[in-house]
Coordinates of C-alpha atoms in Angstrom, one line a residue:
Chain M
M1127 CA 99.0 -12.1 68.6
T1128 CA 98.3 -8.6 70.2
P1129 CA 99.2 -6.6 67.1
V1130 CA 96.4 -8.7 64.9
T1131 CA 93.8 -7.9 67.4
T1132 CA 94.6 -4.2 67.5
D1133 CA 94.7 -4.1 63.8
V1134 CA 91.1 -5.5 63.5
A1135 CA 89.9 -3.1 66.3
A1136 CA 91.8 -0.1 65.0
P1137 CA 89.4 1.6 62.6
D1138 CA 86.6 1.4 65.1
T1139 CA 88.7 2.4 68.0
R1140 CA 90.1 5.3 65.9
R1141 CA 86.6 6.6 64.9
A1142 CA 85.4 6.3 68.4
G1143 CA 88.5 8.1 69.6
R1144 CA 87.9 10.8 67.1
Y1145 CA 84.3 11.3 68.4
V1146 CA 85.6 11.7 71.9
Y1147 CA 88.2 14.1 70.8
I1148 CA 85.7 16.3 68.8
A1149 CA 83.3 16.2 71.8
A1150 CA 86.1 17.3 74.2
V1151 CA 86.9 20.1 72.0
V1152 CA 83.4 21.2 71.7
L1153 CA 82.7 20.9 75.3
L1154 CA 85.8 23.0 76.1
C1155 CA 84.8 25.7 73.7
A1156 CA 81.3 25.7 74.9
W1157 CA 82.7 26.0 78.6
V1158 CA 84.5 29.2 77.7
L1159 CA 82.3 30.6 75.0
V1160 CA 78.8 30.0 76.3
P1161 CA 79.1 32.4 79.5
L1162 CA 80.7 34.9 77.3
Y1163 CA 77.8 34.8 74.9
F1164 CA 75.3 35.2 77.6
L1165 CA 77.3 38.1 78.9
L1166 CA 77.1 39.7 75.5
I1167 CA 73.5 39.2 75.1
N1168 CA 72.5 40.5 78.4
T1169 CA 74.7 43.4 78.2
L1170 CA 73.1 44.4 74.9
S1171 CA 69.4 43.8 76.1
S1172 CA 67.1 46.3 77.9
P1173 CA 66.7 45.8 81.6
E1174 CA 63.2 44.2 81.0
T1175 CA 64.6 41.5 78.9
V1176 CA 67.4 40.9 81.2
N1177 CA 65.0 40.2 84.0
S1178 CA 62.5 38.2 81.9
F1179 CA 62.5 34.4 81.2
P1180 CA 63.0 32.6 78.8
K1181 CA 66.0 34.7 77.5
P1182 CA 66.4 35.5 73.8
F1183 CA 69.3 34.0 72.1
L1184 CA 69.9 37.0 69.9
P1185 CA 71.0 40.4 71.3
E1186 CA 68.7 43.4 71.1
F1187 CA 71.5 45.9 70.6
D1188 CA 70.1 48.0 73.4
L1189 CA 73.0 50.2 74.5
G1190 CA 71.1 51.4 77.6
S1191 CA 73.0 49.4 80.3
L1192 CA 76.5 50.4 78.7
G1193 CA 75.3 53.9 78.4
F1194 CA 74.5 54.0 82.0
F1195 CA 78.1 53.1 82.9
A1196 CA 79.6 55.9 80.8
G1197 CA 77.5 58.3 83.0
F1198 CA 78.1 56.6 86.3
A1199 CA 79.9 58.6 88.8
G1200 CA 83.6 57.7 89.5
I1201 CA 83.8 55.2 86.6
L1202 CA 86.0 57.3 84.5
T1203 CA 88.5 57.9 87.5
A1204 CA 88.5 54.2 88.1
L1205 CA 89.1 53.6 84.3
K1206 CA 91.9 56.0 84.4
N1207 CA 93.4 54.2 87.6
S1208 CA 93.2 50.9 86.1
I1209 CA 95.1 52.1 82.9
L1210 CA 97.6 54.0 85.0
V1211 CA 98.3 50.9 87.2
A1212 CA 98.4 48.5 84.4
G1213 CA 100.6 50.9 82.4
L1214 CA 103.1 51.1 85.3
T1215 CA 103.0 47.4 85.9
M1216 CA 103.8 47.0 82.3
I1217 CA 106.8 49.2 82.1
M1218 CA 108.2 48.1 85.4
S1219 CA 107.8 44.3 84.9
I1220 CA 109.7 44.6 81.5
L1221 CA 112.3 46.8 82.9
I1222 CA 112.9 44.3 85.7
G1223 CA 111.9 41.0 83.9
A1224 CA 113.7 41.4 80.5
P1225 CA 117.2 41.8 81.9
A1226 CA 116.5 38.8 84.2
G1227 CA 115.4 37.0 81.0
Y1228 CA 118.5 37.9 79.1
A1229 CA 120.8 36.8 82.0
L1230 CA 119.0 33.4 82.3
S1231 CA 119.4 32.9 78.5
R1232 CA 123.0 34.2 78.0
F1233 CA 124.9 33.4 81.2
D1234 CA 125.6 30.4 83.2
F1235 CA 125.5 31.0 86.9
R1236 CA 125.1 28.8 90.0
G1237 CA 121.5 27.9 90.9
K1238 CA 120.1 28.9 87.6
E1239 CA 117.7 26.0 87.4
A1240 CA 116.5 26.6 91.1
F1241 CA 116.1 30.3 90.3
R1242 CA 113.8 29.5 87.3
L1243 CA 111.7 27.3 89.4
L1244 CA 111.6 29.6 92.2
I1245 CA 110.3 32.5 89.7
L1246 CA 107.4 30.2 88.9
L1247 CA 106.8 29.4 92.6
T1248 CA 106.2 32.9 93.4
R1249 CA 102.9 32.4 91.5
A1250 CA 102.0 29.5 93.7
F1251 CA 101.9 31.7 96.8
P1252 CA 98.4 32.7 97.6
L1253 CA 97.9 36.5 97.6
P1254 CA 95.3 36.6 100.3
L1255 CA 97.9 35.4 102.8
L1256 CA 100.0 38.5 101.8
A1257 CA 97.2 41.0 101.7
L1258 CA 97.0 41.9 105.4
P1259 CA 100.8 42.3 106.0
L1260 CA 101.2 44.1 102.8
A1261 CA 98.3 46.3 103.7
V1262 CA 99.9 47.2 107.1
M1263 CA 103.2 47.7 105.3
F1264 CA 101.8 50.0 102.8
I1265 CA 100.0 52.1 105.3
Q1266 CA 103.3 52.4 107.3
T1267 CA 105.1 53.6 104.3
G1268 CA 102.3 55.8 102.7
L1269 CA 102.0 53.6 99.7
D1270 CA 98.4 52.5 100.5
D1271 CA 95.7 53.7 98.2
T1272 CA 98.1 55.0 95.7
V1273 CA 98.5 54.1 92.0
F1274 CA 102.3 53.3 92.4
G1275 CA 101.8 51.1 95.4
L1276 CA 99.2 48.9 93.7
S1277 CA 101.3 48.6 90.5
L1278 CA 104.2 47.5 92.7
V1279 CA 102.1 44.5 93.8
H1280 CA 100.9 43.9 90.3
T1281 CA 104.4 44.0 89.0
T1282 CA 105.4 41.2 91.5
L1283 CA 102.5 39.2 90.0
A1284 CA 103.5 40.0 86.4
I1285 CA 107.3 39.5 86.7
P1286 CA 107.4 35.7 86.6
F1287 CA 105.8 35.8 83.3
A1288 CA 107.9 38.6 82.0
V1289 CA 111.1 36.7 82.9
L1290 CA 110.0 33.4 81.5
I1291 CA 108.6 35.0 78.2
T1292 CA 111.7 37.1 77.6
F1293 CA 114.0 34.3 78.7
S1294 CA 112.5 32.2 75.9
L1295 CA 112.8 35.0 73.5
F1296 CA 116.4 35.7 74.1
S1297 CA 117.2 32.0 74.0
G1298 CA 115.7 31.9 70.6
I1299 CA 118.2 34.4 69.2
P1300 CA 121.5 32.5 68.5
L1301 CA 124.7 34.3 70.0
E1302 CA 126.3 34.0 66.6
L1303 CA 123.9 36.7 65.3
E1304 CA 125.4 39.0 68.0
E1305 CA 128.9 38.0 67.3
A1306 CA 128.3 38.4 63.5
A1307 CA 127.2 42.0 64.2
W1308 CA 130.4 42.6 66.3
T1309 CA 132.6 41.5 63.5
L1310 CA 130.6 43.7 61.0
G1311 CA 131.4 46.9 62.9
C1312 CA 128.9 46.9 65.8
T1313 CA 129.6 47.6 69.4
R1314 CA 127.8 45.6 72.0
L1315 CA 125.1 48.1 72.2
T1316 CA 124.6 48.7 68.5
A1317 CA 124.5 45.0 68.0
F1318 CA 121.8 44.9 70.5
T1319 CA 119.7 47.7 69.1
K1320 CA 120.2 46.7 65.4
V1321 CA 120.0 42.9 65.7
V1322 CA 118.6 41.6 68.9
L1323 CA 116.0 44.3 69.6
P1324 CA 114.2 44.2 66.1
L1325 CA 114.0 40.4 66.6
I1326 CA 112.4 40.3 69.9
L1327 CA 110.4 43.4 69.8
P1328 CA 107.2 41.6 69.0
G1329 CA 107.6 39.4 71.8
I1330 CA 108.5 42.1 74.3
T1331 CA 105.5 43.8 73.2
A1332 CA 103.5 40.7 73.8
S1333 CA 104.9 40.2 77.2
A1334 CA 104.3 43.9 78.0
I1335 CA 100.6 43.4 77.0
F1336 CA 100.3 40.2 79.1
A1337 CA 101.6 42.2 82.2
F1338 CA 99.0 44.8 81.4
V1339 CA 96.3 42.2 81.4
I1340 CA 97.5 40.6 84.6
S1341 CA 97.1 44.1 86.2
W1342 CA 93.8 44.8 84.6
N1343 CA 92.2 41.7 85.7
E1344 CA 93.5 41.6 89.3
V1345 CA 91.0 42.5 91.9
F1346 CA 92.1 41.1 95.2
A1347 CA 95.0 43.3 95.9
A1348 CA 93.3 46.3 94.3
A1349 CA 90.2 45.8 96.6
V1350 CA 92.3 45.5 99.8
L1351 CA 95.0 48.1 99.1
T1352 CA 92.9 51.1 97.6
I1353 CA 89.9 53.0 99.0
E1354 CA 89.7 56.3 97.1
N1355 CA 92.0 55.4 94.0
R1356 CA 90.1 52.3 93.0
T1357 CA 91.0 50.5 89.8
L1358 CA 88.0 49.6 87.6
T1359 CA 87.8 45.9 88.9
A1360 CA 87.8 47.0 92.5
F1361 CA 85.3 49.7 91.8
L1362 CA 82.9 47.5 89.9
L1363 CA 83.2 44.9 92.5
Q1364 CA 82.2 47.3 95.2
N1365 CA 79.4 48.8 93.4
L1366 CA 77.9 46.0 91.4
D1367 CA 77.1 44.2 94.4
T1368 CA 74.2 46.4 95.1
S1369 CA 73.3 47.1 91.5
P1370 CA 70.5 45.7 89.4
L1371 CA 71.2 42.5 87.2
H1372 CA 71.4 44.3 83.9
L1373 CA 74.3 46.6 85.2
K1374 CA 76.1 43.7 86.6
F1375 CA 76.2 42.1 83.2
A1376 CA 77.3 45.3 81.6
G1377 CA 79.9 45.8 84.2
G1378 CA 81.2 42.2 83.6
F1379 CA 81.4 42.7 79.9
I1380 CA 83.4 45.9 80.3
L1381 CA 85.9 44.1 82.3
V1382 CA 86.1 40.9 80.2
V1383 CA 86.4 42.3 76.8
P1384 CA 89.8 44.3 76.8
A1385 CA 91.5 41.3 78.6
L1386 CA 90.1 39.0 76.1
I1387 CA 91.2 41.1 73.1
F1388 CA 94.6 41.5 74.5
I1389 CA 95.2 37.9 75.3
F1390 CA 94.0 36.9 71.9
A1391 CA 96.4 39.3 70.3
V1392 CA 99.5 37.8 72.1
R1393 CA 98.4 34.2 72.5
K1394 CA 101.3 33.1 70.2
Y1395 CA 104.0 34.5 72.7
L1396 CA 102.2 32.8 75.7
F1397 CA 103.1 29.4 74.3
A1398 CA 106.8 30.7 74.0
M1399 CA 106.8 31.0 77.6
W1400 CA 107.2 27.3 78.0
G1401 CA 109.8 27.0 75.3
I1402 CA 107.4 25.6 72.6
A1403 CA 107.6 28.7 70.5
N1404 CA 105.8 28.0 67.2
R1405 CA 108.3 29.6 64.9
Chain B
M1321 CA 149.0 44.0 53.8
A1322 CA 147.7 41.8 56.5
E1323 CA 150.2 39.5 57.9
I1324 CA 148.9 37.8 61.1
Q1325 CA 151.2 36.9 63.9
I1326 CA 150.2 35.0 67.0
K1327 CA 152.6 35.2 69.8
N1328 CA 152.7 32.9 72.8
V1329 CA 148.7 32.8 72.8
A1330 CA 147.3 30.6 75.7
K1331 CA 143.8 30.2 76.8
R1332 CA 142.3 28.7 79.9
F1333 CA 138.7 28.3 80.7
G1334 CA 138.8 27.7 84.5
S1335 CA 141.2 25.0 85.1
Y1336 CA 140.8 23.6 81.5
Q1337 CA 143.7 24.6 79.3
A1338 CA 142.3 25.1 75.7
L1339 CA 145.4 26.6 74.1
H1340 CA 148.9 26.1 75.0
D1341 CA 151.6 28.6 74.0
I1342 CA 150.5 29.0 70.2
N1343 CA 153.0 30.6 67.9
L1344 CA 151.9 31.1 64.3
T1345 CA 152.6 33.5 61.5
I1346 CA 150.3 33.7 58.6
Q1347 CA 151.6 35.4 55.5
D1348 CA 149.7 38.2 53.7
Q1349 CA 147.3 36.8 51.3
E1350 CA 147.8 33.2 52.5
F1351 CA 145.1 30.5 52.8
M1352 CA 145.7 29.0 56.1
V1353 CA 143.6 26.1 57.4
L1354 CA 143.3 25.3 61.0
L1355 CA 142.7 21.5 61.1
G1356 CA 142.0 19.2 64.1
A1357 CA 139.4 17.0 65.7
S1358 CA 136.5 18.7 67.7
G1359 CA 137.8 20.1 71.0
C1360 CA 141.4 20.6 69.8
G1361 CA 141.2 24.4 70.2
K1362 CA 141.0 25.4 66.6
T1363 CA 137.7 27.4 66.9
T1364 CA 139.0 29.1 70.2
L1365 CA 142.2 30.2 68.3
L1366 CA 140.0 31.6 65.5
R1367 CA 137.7 33.4 68.0
I1368 CA 140.8 34.9 69.7
I1369 CA 142.1 36.2 66.4
A1370 CA 138.6 37.6 65.6
G1371 CA 138.2 39.2 69.2
L1372 CA 135.2 37.1 70.2
E1373 CA 137.2 35.6 72.9
T1374 CA 140.1 37.0 75.0
A1375 CA 143.4 35.2 75.3
T1376 CA 144.6 34.4 78.8
E1377 CA 148.1 35.2 77.6
G1378 CA 150.0 36.3 74.5
E1379 CA 149.6 38.7 71.7
V1380 CA 147.7 38.8 68.4
W1381 CA 149.1 41.1 65.6
I1382 CA 147.3 41.8 62.3
G1383 CA 149.0 43.9 59.7
G1384 CA 151.7 45.1 62.0
R1385 CA 149.3 46.3 64.6
R1386 CA 148.8 44.7 67.9
V1387 CA 144.9 44.1 68.2
D1388 CA 144.6 41.7 71.0
H1389 CA 142.9 44.7 73.1
L1390 CA 140.8 45.8 70.4
P1391 CA 137.0 44.8 69.9
P1392 CA 136.2 42.7 66.7
K1393 CA 135.0 45.8 64.8
D1394 CA 138.4 47.5 65.0
R1395 CA 140.5 44.6 63.7
G1396 CA 140.0 44.8 60.1
I1397 CA 138.5 41.4 59.9
A1398 CA 135.4 39.7 58.7
M1399 CA 134.1 36.3 59.8
V1400 CA 131.8 33.6 58.4
F1401 CA 130.2 31.5 60.9
Q1402 CA 129.3 27.8 61.0
N1403 CA 125.5 28.5 61.2
Y1404 CA 125.8 31.4 58.8
A1405 CA 124.4 34.0 61.3
V1406 CA 122.4 35.7 58.5
F1407 CA 120.2 38.2 60.2
P1408 CA 116.6 37.2 59.8
H1409 CA 114.9 40.5 60.1
L1410 CA 116.9 41.8 57.1
T1411 CA 116.9 41.1 53.3
V1412 CA 119.8 39.4 51.7
F1413 CA 120.8 43.1 50.4
E1414 CA 120.6 44.5 53.8
N1415 CA 122.6 41.6 55.2
I1416 CA 125.4 41.9 52.7
G1417 CA 125.3 45.7 53.2
F1418 CA 125.2 45.6 57.0
G1419 CA 128.8 46.2 57.6
L1420 CA 128.9 48.9 54.9
R1421 CA 126.1 50.7 56.5
M1422 CA 127.9 50.5 59.8
Q1423 CA 130.8 52.3 58.2
K1424 CA 128.3 55.0 57.1
L1425 CA 129.3 54.6 53.4
P1426 CA 127.0 56.5 50.9
N1427 CA 124.2 54.7 49.4
D1428 CA 125.5 54.2 45.9
E1429 CA 128.7 52.7 47.2
V1430 CA 126.8 50.3 49.4
K1431 CA 124.6 49.3 46.5
R1432 CA 127.7 49.0 44.3
R1433 CA 129.6 46.7 46.6
V1434 CA 126.5 44.6 47.5
E1435 CA 125.8 43.9 43.9
R1436 CA 129.4 43.1 43.0
T1437 CA 129.8 40.6 45.7
A1438 CA 126.4 39.2 45.3
G1439 CA 127.4 38.6 41.7
L1440 CA 130.6 36.8 42.7
M1441 CA 128.6 34.5 45.0
H1442 CA 125.8 34.1 42.4
I1443 CA 123.1 35.3 44.5
D1444 CA 122.0 38.6 42.6
Q1445 CA 118.6 37.0 42.0
L1446 CA 118.1 36.7 45.8
L1447 CA 118.8 40.3 47.0
G1448 CA 115.2 41.0 48.0
R1449 CA 114.6 37.8 50.0
Y1450 CA 114.7 37.1 53.7
S1451 CA 116.7 34.3 55.2
G1452 CA 113.7 32.3 56.0
E1453 CA 113.1 32.1 52.3
L1454 CA 116.8 30.8 51.4
S1455 CA 118.1 27.2 51.4
G1456 CA 121.2 26.3 53.5
G1457 CA 123.4 26.7 50.5
Q1458 CA 122.1 30.1 49.6
R1459 CA 122.5 31.2 53.2
Q1460 CA 126.1 30.2 53.2
R1461 CA 126.5 32.3 50.1
V1462 CA 125.0 35.3 51.9
A1463 CA 127.3 34.8 54.7
V1464 CA 130.4 34.8 52.6
A1465 CA 129.2 37.6 50.5
R1466 CA 128.6 39.7 53.7
A1467 CA 132.1 39.1 54.7
L1468 CA 133.5 39.8 51.3
A1469 CA 131.6 43.0 50.9
M1470 CA 133.6 44.5 53.8
E1471 CA 136.7 44.0 51.8
P1472 CA 138.5 43.0 55.0
D1473 CA 142.3 42.5 55.4
V1474 CA 141.6 39.0 57.0
I1475 CA 138.5 36.8 56.4
L1476 CA 138.0 34.2 59.1
M1477 CA 135.9 31.0 58.5
D1478 CA 134.7 28.7 61.1
E1479 CA 133.6 25.5 59.5
P1480 CA 131.6 27.3 56.9
L1481 CA 130.7 24.2 54.9
S1482 CA 130.0 21.8 57.6
N1483 CA 126.3 22.2 57.5
L1484 CA 126.0 21.6 53.8
D1485 CA 125.3 18.3 52.1
A1486 CA 128.3 16.4 50.6
L1487 CA 127.8 17.6 46.9
L1488 CA 127.2 21.2 47.7
R1489 CA 130.1 21.1 49.9
M1490 CA 132.3 19.9 47.1
E1491 CA 131.1 22.7 44.9
M1492 CA 131.4 25.4 47.4
R1493 CA 134.9 24.3 48.2
A1494 CA 136.2 25.1 44.8
E1495 CA 134.1 28.3 44.5
L1496 CA 135.3 29.6 47.9
K1497 CA 139.0 28.9 46.9
G1498 CA 138.5 30.7 43.7
V1499 CA 136.8 33.8 45.1
L1500 CA 139.1 34.0 48.0
A1501 CA 142.3 33.8 45.7
E1502 CA 140.7 36.6 43.7
S1503 CA 140.0 38.9 46.6
N1504 CA 143.7 39.0 47.8
T1505 CA 142.7 38.6 51.5
T1506 CA 144.4 36.6 54.2
A1507 CA 142.1 33.8 54.9
I1508 CA 142.0 31.5 58.1
Y1509 CA 139.8 28.6 57.8
V1510 CA 138.8 26.2 60.5
T1511 CA 137.7 22.8 59.7
H1512 CA 137.8 19.2 60.9
D1513 CA 137.6 17.9 57.4
Q1514 CA 141.0 16.7 56.1
V1515 CA 139.7 16.7 52.6
E1516 CA 138.6 20.4 52.8
A1517 CA 142.0 21.3 54.4
M1518 CA 144.0 19.5 51.7
S1519 CA 142.1 20.7 48.8
M1520 CA 141.9 24.5 49.8
A1521 CA 145.0 25.4 52.0
D1522 CA 148.3 26.9 51.1
R1523 CA 149.3 25.9 54.5
I1524 CA 147.7 23.6 57.1
S1525 CA 148.1 23.9 60.8
V1526 CA 147.3 20.7 62.4
M1527 CA 146.0 21.1 66.0
H1528 CA 145.8 18.6 68.7
Q1529 CA 144.9 19.1 72.5
G1530 CA 145.5 22.8 72.4
K1531 CA 148.8 22.8 70.6
I1532 CA 149.9 23.2 66.8
V1533 CA 151.6 19.9 65.9
Q1534 CA 152.6 21.1 62.5
A1535 CA 152.1 24.0 60.2
A1536 CA 153.2 23.2 56.6
S1537 CA 152.0 22.8 53.0
P1538 CA 149.3 20.1 52.5
I1539 CA 151.7 17.8 50.6
E1540 CA 154.4 18.2 53.3
V1541 CA 151.8 17.5 56.1
Y1542 CA 150.8 14.4 54.1
R1543 CA 154.2 13.1 53.3
N1544 CA 156.3 14.1 56.3
P1545 CA 154.0 14.2 59.1
A1546 CA 155.8 15.8 62.1
A1547 CA 154.2 13.6 64.7
E1548 CA 152.4 10.4 64.9
F1549 CA 149.2 12.2 65.6
V1550 CA 149.4 14.0 62.2
A1551 CA 150.3 10.7 60.5
G1552 CA 147.2 9.0 62.0
F1553 CA 144.9 12.0 61.5
I1554 CA 145.6 12.8 57.8
G1555 CA 144.9 10.5 55.1
N1556 CA 142.1 8.2 54.6
P1557 CA 143.0 5.4 55.5
P1558 CA 145.6 6.8 57.8
M1559 CA 149.3 5.7 58.1
N1560 CA 150.0 2.2 59.4
F1561 CA 152.4 1.8 62.5
L1562 CA 154.5 -1.1 63.5
P1563 CA 157.0 -1.3 66.4
A1564 CA 160.6 -1.5 65.4
T1565 CA 163.6 -2.8 67.3
P1566 CA 167.2 -1.7 66.5
A1567 CA 169.2 -4.4 64.8
G1568 CA 172.5 -2.3 64.9
D1569 CA 174.2 -0.1 62.3
G1570 CA 171.0 1.6 61.0
K1571 CA 169.2 -1.6 60.5
W1572 CA 165.8 -2.2 62.2
T1573 CA 163.6 -5.3 62.8
V1574 CA 159.9 -4.8 61.9
A1575 CA 157.7 -7.7 62.2
G1576 CA 160.6 -10.1 61.6
Q1577 CA 161.9 -8.1 58.6
I1578 CA 165.2 -6.1 58.4
L1579 CA 164.8 -2.6 57.0
D1580 CA 167.1 0.3 56.7
G1581 CA 166.3 3.2 59.0
P1582 CA 168.1 5.9 61.3
S1583 CA 170.9 5.2 63.4
R1584 CA 169.4 5.1 66.8
T1585 CA 169.6 2.6 69.8
T1586 CA 166.2 3.1 71.4
P1587 CA 163.1 1.4 69.7
L1588 CA 161.1 3.4 67.1
H1589 CA 157.7 3.2 65.4
F1590 CA 157.8 2.3 61.8
A1591 CA 155.3 4.0 59.6
I1592 CA 154.0 3.7 56.0
R1593 CA 151.1 4.9 54.0
P1594 CA 148.7 2.3 52.8
E1595 CA 149.0 3.3 49.1
D1596 CA 153.1 2.9 49.4
L1597 CA 152.9 -0.8 49.8
R1598 CA 153.4 -3.3 46.9
P1599 CA 153.0 -7.1 47.0
A1600 CA 156.4 -8.5 46.3
D1601 CA 158.8 -11.5 47.0
T1602 CA 160.1 -10.2 50.2
G1603 CA 158.4 -7.9 52.7
L1604 CA 155.9 -7.8 55.6
A1605 CA 153.9 -11.0 56.1
A1606 CA 150.3 -9.8 56.3
T1607 CA 147.3 -12.0 56.8
V1608 CA 144.2 -10.7 55.0
K1609 CA 141.1 -9.9 57.2
V1610 CA 138.8 -7.8 55.1
V1611 CA 138.9 -6.9 51.4
E1612 CA 137.0 -3.8 50.3
P1613 CA 136.8 -3.1 46.6
L1614 CA 136.8 0.7 45.9
G1615 CA 136.7 0.6 42.1
A1616 CA 140.2 2.1 41.4
H1617 CA 141.8 0.4 44.3
L1618 CA 141.3 -2.4 46.7
L1619 CA 141.4 -1.5 50.4
V1620 CA 142.9 -4.5 52.2
T1621 CA 142.9 -4.6 56.0
C1622 CA 145.3 -7.2 57.3
S1623 CA 147.1 -8.1 60.4
V1624 CA 151.0 -7.9 60.6
D1625 CA 152.5 -9.4 63.6
G1626 CA 149.1 -9.1 65.4
A1627 CA 148.8 -5.4 64.5
L1628 CA 146.1 -3.8 62.4
F1629 CA 147.6 -2.8 58.9
R1630 CA 146.0 -1.4 55.8
A1631 CA 147.1 -1.5 52.2
V1632 CA 145.6 0.1 49.2
L1633 CA 146.4 -2.2 46.3
D1634 CA 145.6 -2.4 42.6
S1635 CA 142.1 -3.5 41.9
D1636 CA 143.3 -6.1 39.3
L1637 CA 144.8 -8.3 42.1
T1638 CA 142.8 -11.2 43.4
V1639 CA 143.0 -11.1 47.1
R1640 CA 140.7 -13.2 49.4
R1641 CA 140.2 -13.1 53.1
G1642 CA 142.7 -15.5 54.8
D1643 CA 145.4 -15.0 52.2
T1644 CA 148.8 -14.2 53.2
L1645 CA 150.3 -11.3 51.4
T1646 CA 153.9 -10.2 51.2
L1647 CA 154.0 -6.5 51.4
A1648 CA 157.1 -4.5 50.4
P1649 CA 157.2 -0.7 51.6
Q1650 CA 158.4 1.8 49.3
P1651 CA 161.7 2.7 50.8
D1652 CA 161.7 6.4 50.3
R1653 CA 158.2 6.7 51.8
V1654 CA 159.0 5.0 55.0
R1655 CA 158.8 7.3 58.2
W1656 CA 160.0 6.8 61.6
F1657 CA 158.6 8.1 64.9
D1658 CA 159.9 8.1 68.5
P1659 CA 157.3 6.5 70.8
E1660 CA 158.6 8.5 73.7
T1661 CA 158.0 11.9 72.0
T1662 CA 155.7 10.6 69.2
L1663 CA 157.7 13.1 67.0
A1664 CA 159.1 12.1 63.6
V1665 CA 162.8 10.8 63.5
A1666 CA 164.9 11.9 60.5

């Protein structure tokens, strides 16, 4: 008798389920978008408006706060450091991660599954635990307060994603394509450059951008391991603490926007990381 | 001129022996089919010839040149893969021209050859498309055209039609056979489909458990199987087998009947194709289990002396389940196999 009762209840239940579903989607979107919107409004408002109440819901397009940052001492150096560290992280994580991804996808070896899990588990290890020993080690080796030293740490953070994304990219390319290229006059190298590379290039780019964003967003290691050569996040964290409210908003905005744009650009490939590539 | 010689080729994957001491010569311009069930080593053998796999032992010669140490690109071969392996980032034109571009041929020569082979395979309308915009059959045509455009000495095909639907497969079968005969290349074609093998091959090599059991013309393989495996694998339905005991002087007792056979003293297996049986006054007593009308014929599954036995009879006959038929084997079509070696006995 159960099927009958569910049949009767079905349209109502389904409609109710739809409302819940829509409400959940709206809630989740608001959760992410509302703070971003307020950040935007406050960034583009004059200091008076930022400190007043109630707040307007439309931005005033006052570029005063942003303009202040352009002239803020040290911010350009910090920006340059951020880009350098993120760039290095991007290059190193792809150079190390892509071959690992290729090996995972093309070869069978003992402990392959354990290795995959282990790669992911490195992300579960809390960085604060590592910070002190790392700082001591970096001071001993002279890597402290250098762009290269910090990008090493960031590379460690980015590699798991680089490996998993490239693994799924390489797995998506049938070995037969490479073999066909070999029979058509290619060596292993030319088959890779003429067939595999063009096919995975968009994905590799995405994975590189993701590594860039990870480094760009990272603040803890950057704050602990650098003093003079601060990245933008560490620099702003240090300075905004004592800044007026409107500058805090503007600083936050500067940090959030590039990361958002990058992640939005590569979102398709981040799904690929879990093997649910939508192609 | 591209005669292929395979000499004492063996392949082991770890402790698993995929190929045992294969010896095979394929004549210039011959269409050779490697036929066998999955896992029999036929694809491995093809990949060894192509250079995608290295033989553990033995030599491969193509056109009088030993090639087993050469990479695939230097063997004068072209290959068609089971999943087509059409490059998705290139147009059909660039796919067909890929090998020619690797040879650094001038543009107009590439264009001429691509257009000619595309015409042969009836895909001239698709040259600007990408593989994502093609159907399975069209991709198959691109893969064949790409191999033909190379004008290779040898063309290797690994189950090229197995991913197509039945109707398309039949159409492509005839077309491939025509195009390949035209191109004067030596062809090796791997399949598990005996109809494909019978209809296309000049010669069939039947493989079983890493060995070539028989290499002969399709009719020879069908009429005179060299081993019980071949007899049971080729033909639909396959050959019938019954145990036979010697009755002395070239006479054999098969299911209570006395038949003429080879002069041997050890027991043999009697074998007959289902279509070589006729209802008669004397013969094997068969109890009918299932009757399947197939239009032109009746496929009758019966039991002879407790063993499964099939006969293909004229569809005018009225046969019912439970009937007892007397089936006479056509004497010149009877074959005998040694149960010890499973090989045919003359």
